[in-house]
Short mmCIF file of C-alpha atoms and ligand atoms in Angstrom, two decimals:
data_model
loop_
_atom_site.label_atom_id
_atom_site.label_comp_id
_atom_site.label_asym_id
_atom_site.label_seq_id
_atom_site.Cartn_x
_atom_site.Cartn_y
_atom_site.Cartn_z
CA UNK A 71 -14.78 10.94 3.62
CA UNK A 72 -16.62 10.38 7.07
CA UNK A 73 -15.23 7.52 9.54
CA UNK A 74 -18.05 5.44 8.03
CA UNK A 75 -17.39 5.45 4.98
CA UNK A 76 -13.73 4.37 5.66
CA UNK A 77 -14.63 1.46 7.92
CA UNK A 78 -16.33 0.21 5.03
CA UNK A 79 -14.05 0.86 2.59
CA UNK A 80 -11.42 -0.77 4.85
CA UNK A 81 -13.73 -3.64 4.95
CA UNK A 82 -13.69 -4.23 1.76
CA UNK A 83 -9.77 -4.66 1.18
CA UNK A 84 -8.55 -8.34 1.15
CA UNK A 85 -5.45 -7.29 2.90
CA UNK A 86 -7.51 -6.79 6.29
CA UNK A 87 -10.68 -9.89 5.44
CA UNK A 88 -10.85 -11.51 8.70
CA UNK A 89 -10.37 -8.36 11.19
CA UNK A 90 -13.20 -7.83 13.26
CA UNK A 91 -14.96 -4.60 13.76
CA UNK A 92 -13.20 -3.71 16.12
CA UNK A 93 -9.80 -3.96 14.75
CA UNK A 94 -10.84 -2.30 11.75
CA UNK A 95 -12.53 0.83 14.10
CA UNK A 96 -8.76 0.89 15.77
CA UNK A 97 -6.93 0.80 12.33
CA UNK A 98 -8.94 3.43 10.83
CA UNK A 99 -9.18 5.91 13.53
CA UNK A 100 -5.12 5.78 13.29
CA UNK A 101 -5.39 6.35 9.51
CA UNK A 102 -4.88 9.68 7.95
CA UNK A 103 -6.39 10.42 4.08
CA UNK A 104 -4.25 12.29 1.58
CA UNK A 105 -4.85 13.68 -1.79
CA UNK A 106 -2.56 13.68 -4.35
CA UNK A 107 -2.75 15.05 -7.83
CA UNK A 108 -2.24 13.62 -11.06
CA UNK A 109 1.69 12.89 -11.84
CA UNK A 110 2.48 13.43 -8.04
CA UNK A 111 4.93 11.08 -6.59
CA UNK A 112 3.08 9.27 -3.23
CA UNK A 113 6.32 7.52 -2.46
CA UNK A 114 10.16 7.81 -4.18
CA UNK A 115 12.29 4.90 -4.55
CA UNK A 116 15.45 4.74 -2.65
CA UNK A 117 13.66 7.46 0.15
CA UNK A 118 12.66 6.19 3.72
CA UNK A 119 9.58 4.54 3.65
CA UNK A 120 7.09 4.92 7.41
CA UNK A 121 4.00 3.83 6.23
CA UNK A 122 1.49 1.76 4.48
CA UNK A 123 -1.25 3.49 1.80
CA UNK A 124 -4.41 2.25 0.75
CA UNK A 125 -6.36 3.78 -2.28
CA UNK A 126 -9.58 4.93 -1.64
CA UNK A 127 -9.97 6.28 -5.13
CA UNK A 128 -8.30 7.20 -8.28
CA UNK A 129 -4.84 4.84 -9.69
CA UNK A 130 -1.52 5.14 -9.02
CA UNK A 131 1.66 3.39 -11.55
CA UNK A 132 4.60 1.74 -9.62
CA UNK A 133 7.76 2.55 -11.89
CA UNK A 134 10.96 0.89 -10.99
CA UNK A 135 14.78 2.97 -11.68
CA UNK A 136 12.77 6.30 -12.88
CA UNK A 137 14.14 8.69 -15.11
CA UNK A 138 16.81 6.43 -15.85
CA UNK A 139 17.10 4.30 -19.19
CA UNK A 140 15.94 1.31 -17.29
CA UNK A 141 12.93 2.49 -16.22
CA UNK A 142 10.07 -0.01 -15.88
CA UNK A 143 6.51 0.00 -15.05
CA UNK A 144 5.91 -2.80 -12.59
CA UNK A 145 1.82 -2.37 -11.79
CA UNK A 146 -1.12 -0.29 -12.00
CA UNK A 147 -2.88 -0.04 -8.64
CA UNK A 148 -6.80 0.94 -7.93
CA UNK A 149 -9.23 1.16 -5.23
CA UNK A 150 -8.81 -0.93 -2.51
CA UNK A 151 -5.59 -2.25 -2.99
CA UNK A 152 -2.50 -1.42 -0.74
CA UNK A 153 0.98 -0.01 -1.58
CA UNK A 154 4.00 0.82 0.06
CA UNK A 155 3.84 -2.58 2.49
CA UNK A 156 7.60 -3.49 1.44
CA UNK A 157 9.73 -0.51 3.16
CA UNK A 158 6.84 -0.70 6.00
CA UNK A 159 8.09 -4.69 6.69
CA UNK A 160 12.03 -3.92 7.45
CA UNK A 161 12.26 -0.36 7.73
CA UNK A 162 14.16 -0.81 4.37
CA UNK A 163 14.03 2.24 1.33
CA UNK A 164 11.19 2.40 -0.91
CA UNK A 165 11.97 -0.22 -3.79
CA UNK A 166 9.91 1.52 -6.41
CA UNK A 167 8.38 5.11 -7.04
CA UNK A 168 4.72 5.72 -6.60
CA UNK A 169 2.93 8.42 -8.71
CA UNK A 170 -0.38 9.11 -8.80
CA UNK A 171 -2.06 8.57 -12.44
CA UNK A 172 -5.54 10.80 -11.83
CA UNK A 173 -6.47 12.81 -8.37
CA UNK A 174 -5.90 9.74 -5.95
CA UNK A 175 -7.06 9.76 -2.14
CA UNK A 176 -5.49 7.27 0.01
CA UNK A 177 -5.32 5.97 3.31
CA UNK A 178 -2.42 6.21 5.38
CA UNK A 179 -1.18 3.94 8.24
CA UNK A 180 2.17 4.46 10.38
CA UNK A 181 4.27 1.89 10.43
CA UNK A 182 4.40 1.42 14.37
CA UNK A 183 0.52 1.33 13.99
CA UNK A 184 0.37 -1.57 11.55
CA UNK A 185 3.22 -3.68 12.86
CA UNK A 186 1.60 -3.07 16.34
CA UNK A 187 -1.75 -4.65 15.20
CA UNK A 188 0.24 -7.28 12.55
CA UNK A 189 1.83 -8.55 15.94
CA UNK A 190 -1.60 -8.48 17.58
CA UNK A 191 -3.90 -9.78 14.93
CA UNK A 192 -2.57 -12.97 13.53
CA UNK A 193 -5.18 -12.97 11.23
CA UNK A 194 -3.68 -9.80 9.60
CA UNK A 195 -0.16 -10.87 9.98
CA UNK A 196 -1.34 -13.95 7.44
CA UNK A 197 -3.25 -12.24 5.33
CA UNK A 198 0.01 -9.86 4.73
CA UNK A 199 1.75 -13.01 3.90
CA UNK A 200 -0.97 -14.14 1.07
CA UNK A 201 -0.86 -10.53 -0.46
CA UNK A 202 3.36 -10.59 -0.50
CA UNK A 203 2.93 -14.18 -2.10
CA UNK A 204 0.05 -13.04 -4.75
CA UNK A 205 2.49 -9.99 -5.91
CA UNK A 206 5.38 -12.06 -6.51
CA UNK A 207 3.16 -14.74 -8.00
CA UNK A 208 1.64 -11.61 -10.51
CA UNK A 209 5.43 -10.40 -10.81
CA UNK A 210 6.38 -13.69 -12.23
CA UNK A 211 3.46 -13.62 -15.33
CA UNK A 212 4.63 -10.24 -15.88
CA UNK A 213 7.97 -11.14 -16.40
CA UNK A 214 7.11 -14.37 -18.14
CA UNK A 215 4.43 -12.36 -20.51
CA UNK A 216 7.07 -9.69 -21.77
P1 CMP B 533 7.67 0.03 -0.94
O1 CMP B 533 8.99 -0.56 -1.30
O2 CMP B 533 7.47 0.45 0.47
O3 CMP B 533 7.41 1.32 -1.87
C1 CMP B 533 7.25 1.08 -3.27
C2 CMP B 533 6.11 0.12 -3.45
O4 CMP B 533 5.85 -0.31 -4.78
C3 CMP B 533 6.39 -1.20 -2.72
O5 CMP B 533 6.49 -0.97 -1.33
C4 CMP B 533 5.24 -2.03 -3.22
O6 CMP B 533 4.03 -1.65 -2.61
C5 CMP B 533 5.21 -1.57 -4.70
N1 CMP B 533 5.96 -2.52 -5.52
C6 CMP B 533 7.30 -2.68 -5.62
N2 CMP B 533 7.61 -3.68 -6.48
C7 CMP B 533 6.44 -4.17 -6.93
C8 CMP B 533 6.08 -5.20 -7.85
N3 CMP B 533 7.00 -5.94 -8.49
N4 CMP B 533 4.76 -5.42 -8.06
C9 CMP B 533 3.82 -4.69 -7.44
N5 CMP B 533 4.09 -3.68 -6.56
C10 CMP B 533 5.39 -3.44 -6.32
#
């Protein structure tokens, strides 16, 4: 995917509506793509998380206590929308497992380079509140819907 394309495709994620340009340019020259093949785990609960992903294309399934006989599915993910943000936020262990559902490219950012441009941007530093508050708020029917 050429730099172009993954301004725009940046541009298009809620997580980062109100960066400029420029701020996008910086974030996605620091971003690195990755492919990962269907039933490949992307991130494993309980592991050190460094960095934030973004999916570009394909879907990925957040499962929660895998492989144990509490396992639960907590959310489908598709283009556009960001995973991964939690263990970023307090350099605390992944709470969930990632695995890819088809061939899924994502983005990649470091965690110095997001916090760096969270404390920089406040603009991006509230719309990472807003997303936090929307999962929990999509957590809750989930639970509530069961
Ligand atoms: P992180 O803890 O870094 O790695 C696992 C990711 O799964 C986590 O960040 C979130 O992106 C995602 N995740 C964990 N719990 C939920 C949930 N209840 N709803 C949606 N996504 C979740």
């Amino acid at each position: 995917m050429s730099d172009e394309t993954v301004h725009q495709v940046l541009r298009g994620v809620p997580l980062f509506a109100g960066l400029d340009d420029t701020a996008i340019g910086v974030l996605a020259g620091f971003a690195f793509q990755k492919t990962f093949q269907p039933g490949e785990v992307i991130v494993e609960e309980g592991h050190t998380g460094n960095g934030l992903y973004v999916i570009l294309s394909g879907r990925v399934e957040v499962v929660k206590s895998e492989g144990t006989d509490r396992a639960q599915s907590l959310a489908t993910f598709g283009p556009g929308e960001p995973f991964g943000e939690l263990a970023l936020l307090g350099e605390w262990k992944r709470t969930a497992t990632v695995r890819a559902i088809d061939e899924t490219t994502c983005l990649g950012m470091d965690r110095w380079v997001f916090l760096a441009h969270m404390e920089r941007q406040p603009a991006l530093a509230v719309k990472m509140v807003q997303f936090l508050a929307q999962r929990l708020v999509d957590t809750d029917a989930r639970l509530v819907a069961r």
